[in-house]
mmCIF file of C-alpha atoms and ligand atoms in Angstrom:
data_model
loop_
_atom_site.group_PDB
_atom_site.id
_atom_site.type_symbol
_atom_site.label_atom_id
_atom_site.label_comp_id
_atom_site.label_asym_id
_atom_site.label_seq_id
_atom_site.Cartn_x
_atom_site.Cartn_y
_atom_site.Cartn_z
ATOM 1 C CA UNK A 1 149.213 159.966 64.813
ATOM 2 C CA UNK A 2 145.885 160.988 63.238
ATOM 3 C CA UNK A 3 145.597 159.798 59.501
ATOM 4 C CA UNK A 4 144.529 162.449 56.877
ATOM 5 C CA UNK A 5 141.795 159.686 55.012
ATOM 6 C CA UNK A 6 139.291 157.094 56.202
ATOM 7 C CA UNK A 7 139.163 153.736 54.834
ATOM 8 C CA UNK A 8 135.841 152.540 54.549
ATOM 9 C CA UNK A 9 133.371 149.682 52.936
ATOM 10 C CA UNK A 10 129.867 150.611 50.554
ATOM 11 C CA UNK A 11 127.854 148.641 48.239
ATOM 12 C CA UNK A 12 128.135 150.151 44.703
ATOM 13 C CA UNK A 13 124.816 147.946 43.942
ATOM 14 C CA UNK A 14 123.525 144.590 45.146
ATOM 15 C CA UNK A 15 125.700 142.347 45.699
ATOM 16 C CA UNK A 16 128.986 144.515 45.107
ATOM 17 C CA UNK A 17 130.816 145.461 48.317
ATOM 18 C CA UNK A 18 134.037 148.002 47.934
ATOM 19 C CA UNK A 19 136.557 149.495 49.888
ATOM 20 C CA UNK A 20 137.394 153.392 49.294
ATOM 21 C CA UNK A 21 139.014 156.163 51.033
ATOM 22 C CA UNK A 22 137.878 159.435 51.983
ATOM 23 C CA UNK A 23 139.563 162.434 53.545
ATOM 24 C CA UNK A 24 139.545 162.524 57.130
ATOM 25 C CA UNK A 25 137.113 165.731 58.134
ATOM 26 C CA UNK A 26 137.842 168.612 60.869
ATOM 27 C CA UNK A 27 137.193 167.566 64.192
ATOM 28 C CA UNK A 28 134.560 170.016 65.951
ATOM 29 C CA UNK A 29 134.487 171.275 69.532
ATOM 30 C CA UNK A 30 132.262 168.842 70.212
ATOM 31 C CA UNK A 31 133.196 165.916 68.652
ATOM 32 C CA UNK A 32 135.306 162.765 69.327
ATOM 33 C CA UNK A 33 137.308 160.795 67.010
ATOM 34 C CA UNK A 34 137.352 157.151 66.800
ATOM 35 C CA UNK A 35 139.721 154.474 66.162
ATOM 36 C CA UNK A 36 137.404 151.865 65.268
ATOM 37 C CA UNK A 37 137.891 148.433 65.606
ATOM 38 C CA UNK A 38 135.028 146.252 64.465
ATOM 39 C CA UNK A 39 131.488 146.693 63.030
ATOM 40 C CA UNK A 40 129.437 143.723 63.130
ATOM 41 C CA UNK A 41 127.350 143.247 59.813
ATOM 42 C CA UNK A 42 123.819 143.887 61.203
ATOM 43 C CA UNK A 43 120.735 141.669 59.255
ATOM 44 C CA UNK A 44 119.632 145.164 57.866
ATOM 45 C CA UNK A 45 123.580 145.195 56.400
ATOM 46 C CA UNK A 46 123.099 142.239 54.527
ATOM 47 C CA UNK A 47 119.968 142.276 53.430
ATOM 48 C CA UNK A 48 120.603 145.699 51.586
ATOM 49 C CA UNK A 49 123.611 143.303 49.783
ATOM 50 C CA UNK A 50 121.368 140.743 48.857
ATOM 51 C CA UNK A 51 119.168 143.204 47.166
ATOM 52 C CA UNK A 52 116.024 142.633 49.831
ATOM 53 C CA UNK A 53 115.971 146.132 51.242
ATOM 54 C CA UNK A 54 117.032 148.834 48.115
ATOM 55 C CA UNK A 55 114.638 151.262 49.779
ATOM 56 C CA UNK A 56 117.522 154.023 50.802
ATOM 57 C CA UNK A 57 119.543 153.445 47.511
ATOM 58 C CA UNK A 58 123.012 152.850 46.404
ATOM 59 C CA UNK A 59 125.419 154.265 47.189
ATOM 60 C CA UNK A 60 125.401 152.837 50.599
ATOM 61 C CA UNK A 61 128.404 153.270 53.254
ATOM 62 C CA UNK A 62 126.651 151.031 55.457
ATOM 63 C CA UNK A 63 127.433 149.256 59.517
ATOM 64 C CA UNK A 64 126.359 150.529 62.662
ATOM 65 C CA UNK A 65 127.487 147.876 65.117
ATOM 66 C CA UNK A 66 131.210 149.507 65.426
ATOM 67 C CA UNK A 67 133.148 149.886 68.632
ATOM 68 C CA UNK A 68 136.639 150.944 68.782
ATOM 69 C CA UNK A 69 138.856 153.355 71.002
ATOM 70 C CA UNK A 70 139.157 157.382 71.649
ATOM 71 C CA UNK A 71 142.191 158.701 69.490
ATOM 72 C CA UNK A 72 141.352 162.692 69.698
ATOM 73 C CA UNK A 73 138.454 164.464 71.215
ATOM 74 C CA UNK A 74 137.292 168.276 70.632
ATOM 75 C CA UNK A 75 137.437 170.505 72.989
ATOM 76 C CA UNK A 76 134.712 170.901 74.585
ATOM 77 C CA UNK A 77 133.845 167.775 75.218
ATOM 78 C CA UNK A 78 133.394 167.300 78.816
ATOM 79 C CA UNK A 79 135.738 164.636 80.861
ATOM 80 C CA UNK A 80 133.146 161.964 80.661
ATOM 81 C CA UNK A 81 135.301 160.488 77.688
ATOM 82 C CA UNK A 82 138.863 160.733 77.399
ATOM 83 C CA UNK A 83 141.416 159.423 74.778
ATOM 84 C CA UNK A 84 141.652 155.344 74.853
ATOM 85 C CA UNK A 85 138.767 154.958 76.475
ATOM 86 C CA UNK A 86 136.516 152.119 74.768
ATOM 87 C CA UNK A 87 133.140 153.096 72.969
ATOM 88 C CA UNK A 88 130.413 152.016 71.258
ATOM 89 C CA UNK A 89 128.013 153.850 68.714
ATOM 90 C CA UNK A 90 124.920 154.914 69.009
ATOM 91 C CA UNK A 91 122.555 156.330 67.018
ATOM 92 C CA UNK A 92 123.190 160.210 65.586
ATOM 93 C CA UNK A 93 119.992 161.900 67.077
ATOM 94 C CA UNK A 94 119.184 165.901 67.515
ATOM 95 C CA UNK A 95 118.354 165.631 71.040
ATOM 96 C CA UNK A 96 115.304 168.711 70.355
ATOM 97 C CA UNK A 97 112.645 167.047 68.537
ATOM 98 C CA UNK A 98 109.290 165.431 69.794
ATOM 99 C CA UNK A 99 110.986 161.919 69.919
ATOM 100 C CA UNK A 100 114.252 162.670 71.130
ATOM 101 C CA UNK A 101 112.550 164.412 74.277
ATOM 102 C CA UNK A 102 111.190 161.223 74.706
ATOM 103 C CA UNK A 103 114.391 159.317 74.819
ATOM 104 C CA UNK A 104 113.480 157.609 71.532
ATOM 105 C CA UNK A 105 116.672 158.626 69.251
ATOM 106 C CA UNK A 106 116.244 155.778 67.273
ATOM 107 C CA UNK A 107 113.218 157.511 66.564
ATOM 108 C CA UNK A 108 114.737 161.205 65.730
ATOM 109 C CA UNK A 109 112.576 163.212 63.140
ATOM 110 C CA UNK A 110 115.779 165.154 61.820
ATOM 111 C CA UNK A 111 117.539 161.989 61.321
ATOM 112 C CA UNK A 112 118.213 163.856 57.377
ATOM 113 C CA UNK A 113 120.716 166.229 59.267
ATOM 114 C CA UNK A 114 122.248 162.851 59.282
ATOM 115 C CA UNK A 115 122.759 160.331 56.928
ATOM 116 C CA UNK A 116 122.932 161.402 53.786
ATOM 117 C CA UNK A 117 124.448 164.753 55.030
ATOM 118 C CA UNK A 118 126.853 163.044 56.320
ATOM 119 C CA UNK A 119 128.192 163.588 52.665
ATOM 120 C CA UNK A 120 127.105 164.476 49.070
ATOM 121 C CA UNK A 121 127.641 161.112 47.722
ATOM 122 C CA UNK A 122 126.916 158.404 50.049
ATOM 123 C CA UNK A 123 123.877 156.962 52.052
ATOM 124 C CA UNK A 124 124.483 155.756 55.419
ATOM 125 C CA UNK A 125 126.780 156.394 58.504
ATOM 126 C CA UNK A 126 130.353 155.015 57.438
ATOM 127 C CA UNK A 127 130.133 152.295 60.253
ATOM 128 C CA UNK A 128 132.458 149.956 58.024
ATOM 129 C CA UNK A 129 135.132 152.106 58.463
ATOM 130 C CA UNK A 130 138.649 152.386 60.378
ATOM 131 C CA UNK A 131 137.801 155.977 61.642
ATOM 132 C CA UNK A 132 134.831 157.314 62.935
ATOM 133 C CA UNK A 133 134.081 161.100 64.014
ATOM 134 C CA UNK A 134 130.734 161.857 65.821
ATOM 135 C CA UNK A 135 129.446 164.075 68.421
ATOM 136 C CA UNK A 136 130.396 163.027 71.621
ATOM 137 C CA UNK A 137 126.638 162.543 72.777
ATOM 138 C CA UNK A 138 126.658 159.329 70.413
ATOM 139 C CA UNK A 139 129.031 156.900 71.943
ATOM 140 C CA UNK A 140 128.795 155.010 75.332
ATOM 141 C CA UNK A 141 131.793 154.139 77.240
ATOM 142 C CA UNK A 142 133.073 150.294 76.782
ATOM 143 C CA UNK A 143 134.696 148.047 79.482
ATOM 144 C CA UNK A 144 138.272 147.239 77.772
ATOM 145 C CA UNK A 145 137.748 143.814 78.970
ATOM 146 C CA UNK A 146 135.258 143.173 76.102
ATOM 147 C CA UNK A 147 136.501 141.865 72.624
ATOM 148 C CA UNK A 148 135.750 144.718 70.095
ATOM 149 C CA UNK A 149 133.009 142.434 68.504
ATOM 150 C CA UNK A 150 131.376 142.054 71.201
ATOM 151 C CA UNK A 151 131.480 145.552 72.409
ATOM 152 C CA UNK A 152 129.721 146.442 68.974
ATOM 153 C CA UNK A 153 126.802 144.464 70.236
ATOM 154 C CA UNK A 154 125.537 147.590 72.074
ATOM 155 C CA UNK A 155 122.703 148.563 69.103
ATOM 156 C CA UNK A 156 121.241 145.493 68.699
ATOM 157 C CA UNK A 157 121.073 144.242 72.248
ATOM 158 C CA UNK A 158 119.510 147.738 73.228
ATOM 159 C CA UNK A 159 116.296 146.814 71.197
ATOM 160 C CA UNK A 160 116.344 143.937 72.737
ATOM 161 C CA UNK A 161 116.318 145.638 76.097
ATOM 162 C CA UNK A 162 113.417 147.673 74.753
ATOM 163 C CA UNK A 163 111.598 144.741 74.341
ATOM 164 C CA UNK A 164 112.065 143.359 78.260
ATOM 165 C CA UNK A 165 110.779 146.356 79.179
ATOM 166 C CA UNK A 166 107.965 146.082 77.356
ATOM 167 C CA UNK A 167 107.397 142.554 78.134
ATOM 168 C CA UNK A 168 107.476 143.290 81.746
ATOM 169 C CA UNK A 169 109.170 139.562 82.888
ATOM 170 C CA UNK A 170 108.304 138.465 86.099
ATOM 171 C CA UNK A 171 111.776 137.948 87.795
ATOM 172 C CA UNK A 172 111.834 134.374 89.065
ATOM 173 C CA UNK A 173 108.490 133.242 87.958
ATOM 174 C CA UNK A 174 108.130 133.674 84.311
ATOM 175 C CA UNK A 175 108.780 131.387 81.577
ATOM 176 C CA UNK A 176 109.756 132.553 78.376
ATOM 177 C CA UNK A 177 109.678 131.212 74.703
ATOM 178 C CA UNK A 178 111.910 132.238 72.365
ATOM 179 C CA UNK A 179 111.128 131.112 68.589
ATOM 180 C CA UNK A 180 114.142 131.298 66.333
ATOM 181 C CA UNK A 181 117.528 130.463 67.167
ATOM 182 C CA UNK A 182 119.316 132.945 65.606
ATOM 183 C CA UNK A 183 121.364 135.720 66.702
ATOM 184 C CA UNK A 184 118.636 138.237 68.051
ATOM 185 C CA UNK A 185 116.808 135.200 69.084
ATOM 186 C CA UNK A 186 119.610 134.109 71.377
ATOM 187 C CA UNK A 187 120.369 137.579 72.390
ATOM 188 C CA UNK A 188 116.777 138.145 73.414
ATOM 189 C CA UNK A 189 117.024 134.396 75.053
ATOM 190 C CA UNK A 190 120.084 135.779 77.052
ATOM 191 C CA UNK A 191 118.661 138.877 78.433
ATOM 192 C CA UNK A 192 115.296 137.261 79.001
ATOM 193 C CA UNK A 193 117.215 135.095 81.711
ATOM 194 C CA UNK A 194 119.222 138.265 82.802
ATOM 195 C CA UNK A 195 115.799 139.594 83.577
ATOM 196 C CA UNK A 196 114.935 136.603 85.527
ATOM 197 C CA UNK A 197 113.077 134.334 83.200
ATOM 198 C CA UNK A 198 113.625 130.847 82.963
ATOM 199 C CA UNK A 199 113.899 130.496 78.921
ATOM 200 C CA UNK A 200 113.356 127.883 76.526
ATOM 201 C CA UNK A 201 114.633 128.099 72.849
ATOM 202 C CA UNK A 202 112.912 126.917 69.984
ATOM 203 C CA UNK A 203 114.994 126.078 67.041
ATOM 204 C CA UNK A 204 115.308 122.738 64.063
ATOM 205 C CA UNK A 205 118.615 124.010 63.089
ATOM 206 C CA UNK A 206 120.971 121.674 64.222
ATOM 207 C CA UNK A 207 124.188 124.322 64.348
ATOM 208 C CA UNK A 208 122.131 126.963 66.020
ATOM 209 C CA UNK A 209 120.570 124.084 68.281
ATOM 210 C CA UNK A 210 124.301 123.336 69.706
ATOM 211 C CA UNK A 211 124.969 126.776 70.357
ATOM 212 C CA UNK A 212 121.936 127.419 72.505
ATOM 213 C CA UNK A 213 122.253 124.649 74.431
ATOM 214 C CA UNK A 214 125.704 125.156 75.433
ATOM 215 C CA UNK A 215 124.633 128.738 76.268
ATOM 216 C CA UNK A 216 122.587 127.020 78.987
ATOM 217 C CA UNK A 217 118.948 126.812 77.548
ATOM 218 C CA UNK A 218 116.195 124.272 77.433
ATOM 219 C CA UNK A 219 115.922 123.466 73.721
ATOM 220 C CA UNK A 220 112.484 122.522 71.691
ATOM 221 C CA UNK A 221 113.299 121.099 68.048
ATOM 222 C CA UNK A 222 110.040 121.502 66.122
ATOM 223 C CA UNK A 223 111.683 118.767 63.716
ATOM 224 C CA UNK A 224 111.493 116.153 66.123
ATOM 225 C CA UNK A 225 109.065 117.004 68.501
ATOM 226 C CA UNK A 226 105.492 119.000 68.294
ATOM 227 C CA UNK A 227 106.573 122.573 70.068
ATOM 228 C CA UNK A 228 103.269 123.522 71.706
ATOM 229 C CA UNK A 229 102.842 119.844 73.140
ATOM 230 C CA UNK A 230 106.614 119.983 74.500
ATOM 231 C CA UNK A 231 106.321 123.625 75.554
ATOM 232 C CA UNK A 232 102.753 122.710 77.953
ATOM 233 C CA UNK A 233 104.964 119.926 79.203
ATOM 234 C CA UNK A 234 107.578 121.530 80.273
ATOM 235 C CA UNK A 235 105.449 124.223 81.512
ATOM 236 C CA UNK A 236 103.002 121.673 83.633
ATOM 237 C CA UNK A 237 100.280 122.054 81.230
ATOM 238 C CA UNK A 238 100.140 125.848 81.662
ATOM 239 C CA UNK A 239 102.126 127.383 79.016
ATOM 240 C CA UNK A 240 104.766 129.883 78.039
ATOM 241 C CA UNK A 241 104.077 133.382 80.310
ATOM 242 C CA UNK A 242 105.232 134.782 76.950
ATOM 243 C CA UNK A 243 106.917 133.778 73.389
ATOM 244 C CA UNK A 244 109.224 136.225 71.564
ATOM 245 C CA UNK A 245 109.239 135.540 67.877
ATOM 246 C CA UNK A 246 112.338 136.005 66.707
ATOM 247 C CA UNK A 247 111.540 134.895 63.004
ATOM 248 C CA UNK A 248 109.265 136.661 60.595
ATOM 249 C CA UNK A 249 107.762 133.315 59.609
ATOM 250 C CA UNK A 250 103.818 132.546 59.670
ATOM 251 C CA UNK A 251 104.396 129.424 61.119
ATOM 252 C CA UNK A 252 106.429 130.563 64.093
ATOM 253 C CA UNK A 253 103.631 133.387 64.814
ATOM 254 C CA UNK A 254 101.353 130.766 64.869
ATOM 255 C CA UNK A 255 102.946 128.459 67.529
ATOM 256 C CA UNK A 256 103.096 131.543 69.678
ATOM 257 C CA UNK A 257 99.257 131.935 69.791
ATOM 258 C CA UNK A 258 98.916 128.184 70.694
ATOM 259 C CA UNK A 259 102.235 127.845 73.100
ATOM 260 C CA UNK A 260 101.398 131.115 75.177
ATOM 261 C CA UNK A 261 99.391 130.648 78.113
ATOM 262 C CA UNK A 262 95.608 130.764 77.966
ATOM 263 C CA UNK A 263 95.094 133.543 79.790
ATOM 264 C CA UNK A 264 96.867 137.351 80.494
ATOM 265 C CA UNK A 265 99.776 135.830 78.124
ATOM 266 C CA UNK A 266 102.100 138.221 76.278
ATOM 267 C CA UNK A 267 103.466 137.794 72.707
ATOM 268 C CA UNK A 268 106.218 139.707 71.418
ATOM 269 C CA UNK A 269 106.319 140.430 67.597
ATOM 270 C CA UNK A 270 110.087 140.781 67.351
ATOM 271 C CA UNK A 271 111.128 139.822 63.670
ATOM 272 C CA UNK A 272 110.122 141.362 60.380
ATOM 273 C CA UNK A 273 110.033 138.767 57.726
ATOM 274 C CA UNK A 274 110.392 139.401 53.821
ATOM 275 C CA UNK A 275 108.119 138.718 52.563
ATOM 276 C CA UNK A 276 105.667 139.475 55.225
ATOM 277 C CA UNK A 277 104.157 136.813 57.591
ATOM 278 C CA UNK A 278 100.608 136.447 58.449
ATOM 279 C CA UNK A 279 99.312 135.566 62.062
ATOM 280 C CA UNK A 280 95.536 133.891 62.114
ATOM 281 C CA UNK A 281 94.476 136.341 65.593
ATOM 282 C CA UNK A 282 90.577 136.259 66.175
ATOM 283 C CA UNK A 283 90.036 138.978 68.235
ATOM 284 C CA UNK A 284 87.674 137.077 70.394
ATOM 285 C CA UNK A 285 90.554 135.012 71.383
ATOM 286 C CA UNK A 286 92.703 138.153 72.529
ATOM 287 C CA UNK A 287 89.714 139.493 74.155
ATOM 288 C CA UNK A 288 89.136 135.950 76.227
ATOM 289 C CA UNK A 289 92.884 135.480 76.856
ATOM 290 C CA UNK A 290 93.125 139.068 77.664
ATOM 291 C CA UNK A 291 96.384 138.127 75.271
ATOM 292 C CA UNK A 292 98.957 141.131 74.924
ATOM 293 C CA UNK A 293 100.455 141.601 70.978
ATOM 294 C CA UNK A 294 103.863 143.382 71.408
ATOM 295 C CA UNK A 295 105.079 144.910 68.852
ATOM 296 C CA UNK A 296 109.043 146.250 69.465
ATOM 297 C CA UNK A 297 111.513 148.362 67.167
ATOM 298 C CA UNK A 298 114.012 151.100 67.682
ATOM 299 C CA UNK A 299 115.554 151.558 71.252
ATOM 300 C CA UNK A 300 115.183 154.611 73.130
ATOM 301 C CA UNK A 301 118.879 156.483 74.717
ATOM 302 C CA UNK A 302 118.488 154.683 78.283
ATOM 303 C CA UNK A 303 118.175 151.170 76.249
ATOM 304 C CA UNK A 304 121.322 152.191 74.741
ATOM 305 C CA UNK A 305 122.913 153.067 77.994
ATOM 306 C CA UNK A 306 121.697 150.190 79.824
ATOM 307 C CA UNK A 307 123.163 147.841 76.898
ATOM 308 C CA UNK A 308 126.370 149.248 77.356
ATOM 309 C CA UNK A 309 126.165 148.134 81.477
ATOM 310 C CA UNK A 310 124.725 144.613 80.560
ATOM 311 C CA UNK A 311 127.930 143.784 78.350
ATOM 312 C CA UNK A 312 130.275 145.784 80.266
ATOM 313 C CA UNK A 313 129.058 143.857 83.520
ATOM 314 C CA UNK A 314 128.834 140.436 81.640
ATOM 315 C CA UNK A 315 125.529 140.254 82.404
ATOM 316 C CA UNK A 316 124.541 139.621 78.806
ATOM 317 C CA UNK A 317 127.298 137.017 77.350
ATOM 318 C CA UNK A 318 127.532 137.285 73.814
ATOM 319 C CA UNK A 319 130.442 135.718 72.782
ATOM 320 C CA UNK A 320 129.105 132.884 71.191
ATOM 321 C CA UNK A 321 127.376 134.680 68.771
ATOM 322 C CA UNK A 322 129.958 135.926 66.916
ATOM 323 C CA UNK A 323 130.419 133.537 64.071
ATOM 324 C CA UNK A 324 133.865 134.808 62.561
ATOM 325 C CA UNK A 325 136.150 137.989 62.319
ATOM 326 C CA UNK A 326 137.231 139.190 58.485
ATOM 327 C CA UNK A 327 139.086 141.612 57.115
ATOM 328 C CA UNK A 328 137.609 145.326 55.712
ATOM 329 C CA UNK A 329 139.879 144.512 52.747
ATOM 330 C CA UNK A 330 137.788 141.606 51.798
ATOM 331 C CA UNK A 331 134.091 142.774 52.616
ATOM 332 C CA UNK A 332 132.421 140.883 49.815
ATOM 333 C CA UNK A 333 133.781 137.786 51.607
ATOM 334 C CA UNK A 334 132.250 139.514 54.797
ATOM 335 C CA UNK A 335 128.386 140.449 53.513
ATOM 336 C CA UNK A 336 128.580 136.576 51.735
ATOM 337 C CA UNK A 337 129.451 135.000 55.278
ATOM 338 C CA UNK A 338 127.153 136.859 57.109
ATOM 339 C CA UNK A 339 124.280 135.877 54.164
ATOM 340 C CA UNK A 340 124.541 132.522 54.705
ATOM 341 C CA UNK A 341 122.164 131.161 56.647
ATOM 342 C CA UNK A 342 122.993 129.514 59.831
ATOM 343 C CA UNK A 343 125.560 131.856 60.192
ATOM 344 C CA UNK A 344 125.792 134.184 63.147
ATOM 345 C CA UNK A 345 127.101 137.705 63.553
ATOM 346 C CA UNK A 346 129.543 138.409 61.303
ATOM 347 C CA UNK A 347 133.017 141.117 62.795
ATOM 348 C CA UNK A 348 134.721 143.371 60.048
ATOM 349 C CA UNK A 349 137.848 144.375 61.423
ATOM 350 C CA UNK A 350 139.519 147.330 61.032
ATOM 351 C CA UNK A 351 142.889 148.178 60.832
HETATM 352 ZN ZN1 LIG B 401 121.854 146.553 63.831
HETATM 353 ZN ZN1 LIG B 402 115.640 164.249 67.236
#
């Protein structure tokens, strides 16, 4: 039976998460509605809680790591999706603008029609909630096999996708460097090997050093050991073929210019850090090294899709970085867990 209200989380103002209800809207010809299950609280999620990123204002009915299952679908959507099939979210995007012809929805120039639209009151796009009703073009189809939380990884790992294919790895050959072991460090440490590389981790946290290793990766502790020197040796002198950053930290963009290889090495600028870093580049060097800066954010609709086939396949394992699973009811709880540092992805379930 279909509900008449949603139940869903927003942040009044920093630091104060609450749990409303709304009533459940008409659903269009072309729209499906969602049971949902989890959304994961996303570093953009929290940050907004801790008062870091106010930019969009308050209030804020944040989360847009959700997955859940097919309870009702309009009618004109198509048989690609039927109810109790498993989904993900995607981004809302118009699918007629300059970027959206481009594939890049994250992109989407009348992301307003969005948002904010979405109702009078509230910014944001209601991912902590228990229902969820969106066009049908903004969910990809889940494997049932997957846990919901991991399911809901299909956002963030389709940046990280983005950034493979901007990295170009060399399947079988390449070694890659991945500073930060965090969550979007390890998940861009886990896809680099899906793509072939061999991948070392640097990390000096001791928790996020245990969980990387028993993921399978060579592990550099900048605490214990210099990282550049360890990195040539265990490259034979040579050097990393390319280092992800995966913190916005000075110091970490810094290592990457002396760990990558001297010459036709790659760097991937994959973190924003508040406040921002700095990164001593002479240009002479870049020119010399013929060194590539990449620069990756947003995902475009096939990075999406493609996300979707590397967790459904287990191809990209991301179970261990899910840190715990709490309750809507007690979302402060939630946004405090996930702010604590160390701490990986944090699940809101939804019942
Ligand atoms: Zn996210
Ligand atoms: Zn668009």
């Amino acid at each position: 039976m279909i509900p008449n209200k949603i139940k869903f989380a927003y942040l009044a103002e920093k630091g104060n998460a609450k749990v409303t209800e709304m009533p459940m809207p008409e659903l269009l010809d072309d729209e499906i509605l969602v049971k949902q299950d989890a959304c994961n609280i996303c570093t953009t999620d929290y940050q907004q809680w801790q008062g870091l990123r106010e930019h969009q204002g308050y209030p804020m009915a944040g989360g847009h790591e959700g997955a859940g299952t097919i309870v009702a679908k309009g009618s004109k959507v198509g048989a690609t999706f039927e109810v109790g099939d498993c989904v993900s979210v995607i981004y809302d995007y118009c699918g007629y603008c300059d970027e959206c012809k481009h594939g890049e929805v994250t992109g989407c120039e009348n992301i307003k029609q969005f948002g904010k639209n979405y109702s009078d009151e509230f910014y944001g796009i209601f991912g902590f909630a228990n229902y969820f009703i969106r066009k049908a073009k903004s969910f990809v189809k889940m494997s049932p096999d997957l846990a919901p939380s991991e399911a809901a990884f299909v956002e963030p790992l389709s940046s990280v996708i983005q950034n493979m294919k901007k990295l170009r790895i060399k399947s079988g050959t390449d070694t890659v460097v991945v500073i930060g072991g965090g969550t979007m460090g390890l998940l861009n440490a886990e896809t680099a090997r899906a793509f072939g590389a061999r991948v070392i981790v640097s990390e000096l946290m001791e928790k996020k050093i245990e969980i990387a290793e028993s993921m399978g990766f060579e592990v550099v502790n900048p605490k214990k050991e210099d990282p550049v020197q360890r990195v040539k040796e265990l490259t034979n002198g040579k050097g990393a073929d390319i280092v992800i950053v995966a913190v916005g930290l000075t110091i970490a963009n810094n290592q990457a210019l002396e760990m990558v290889k001297p010459k036709d090495g790659k760097i991937s600028m994959y973190a924003a850090g508040y406040p921002a870093p700095e990164m001593d580049v002479d240009p002479n060097k870049v020119h010399y090294m013929r060194l590539e800066l990449i620069g990756t954010y947003g995902s475009t609709l096939e990075d999406f899709y493609d996300a979707a086939q590397m967790l459904n396949t287990g191809r990209v394992d991301v179970s261990k970085l899910v840190e715990t699973h709490i309750p809507l009811d007690d979302i402060q709880k939630a946004f405090e867990t996930a702010s604590t540092p160390g701490n990986y992805r944090v699940s809101v379930t939804l019942d």
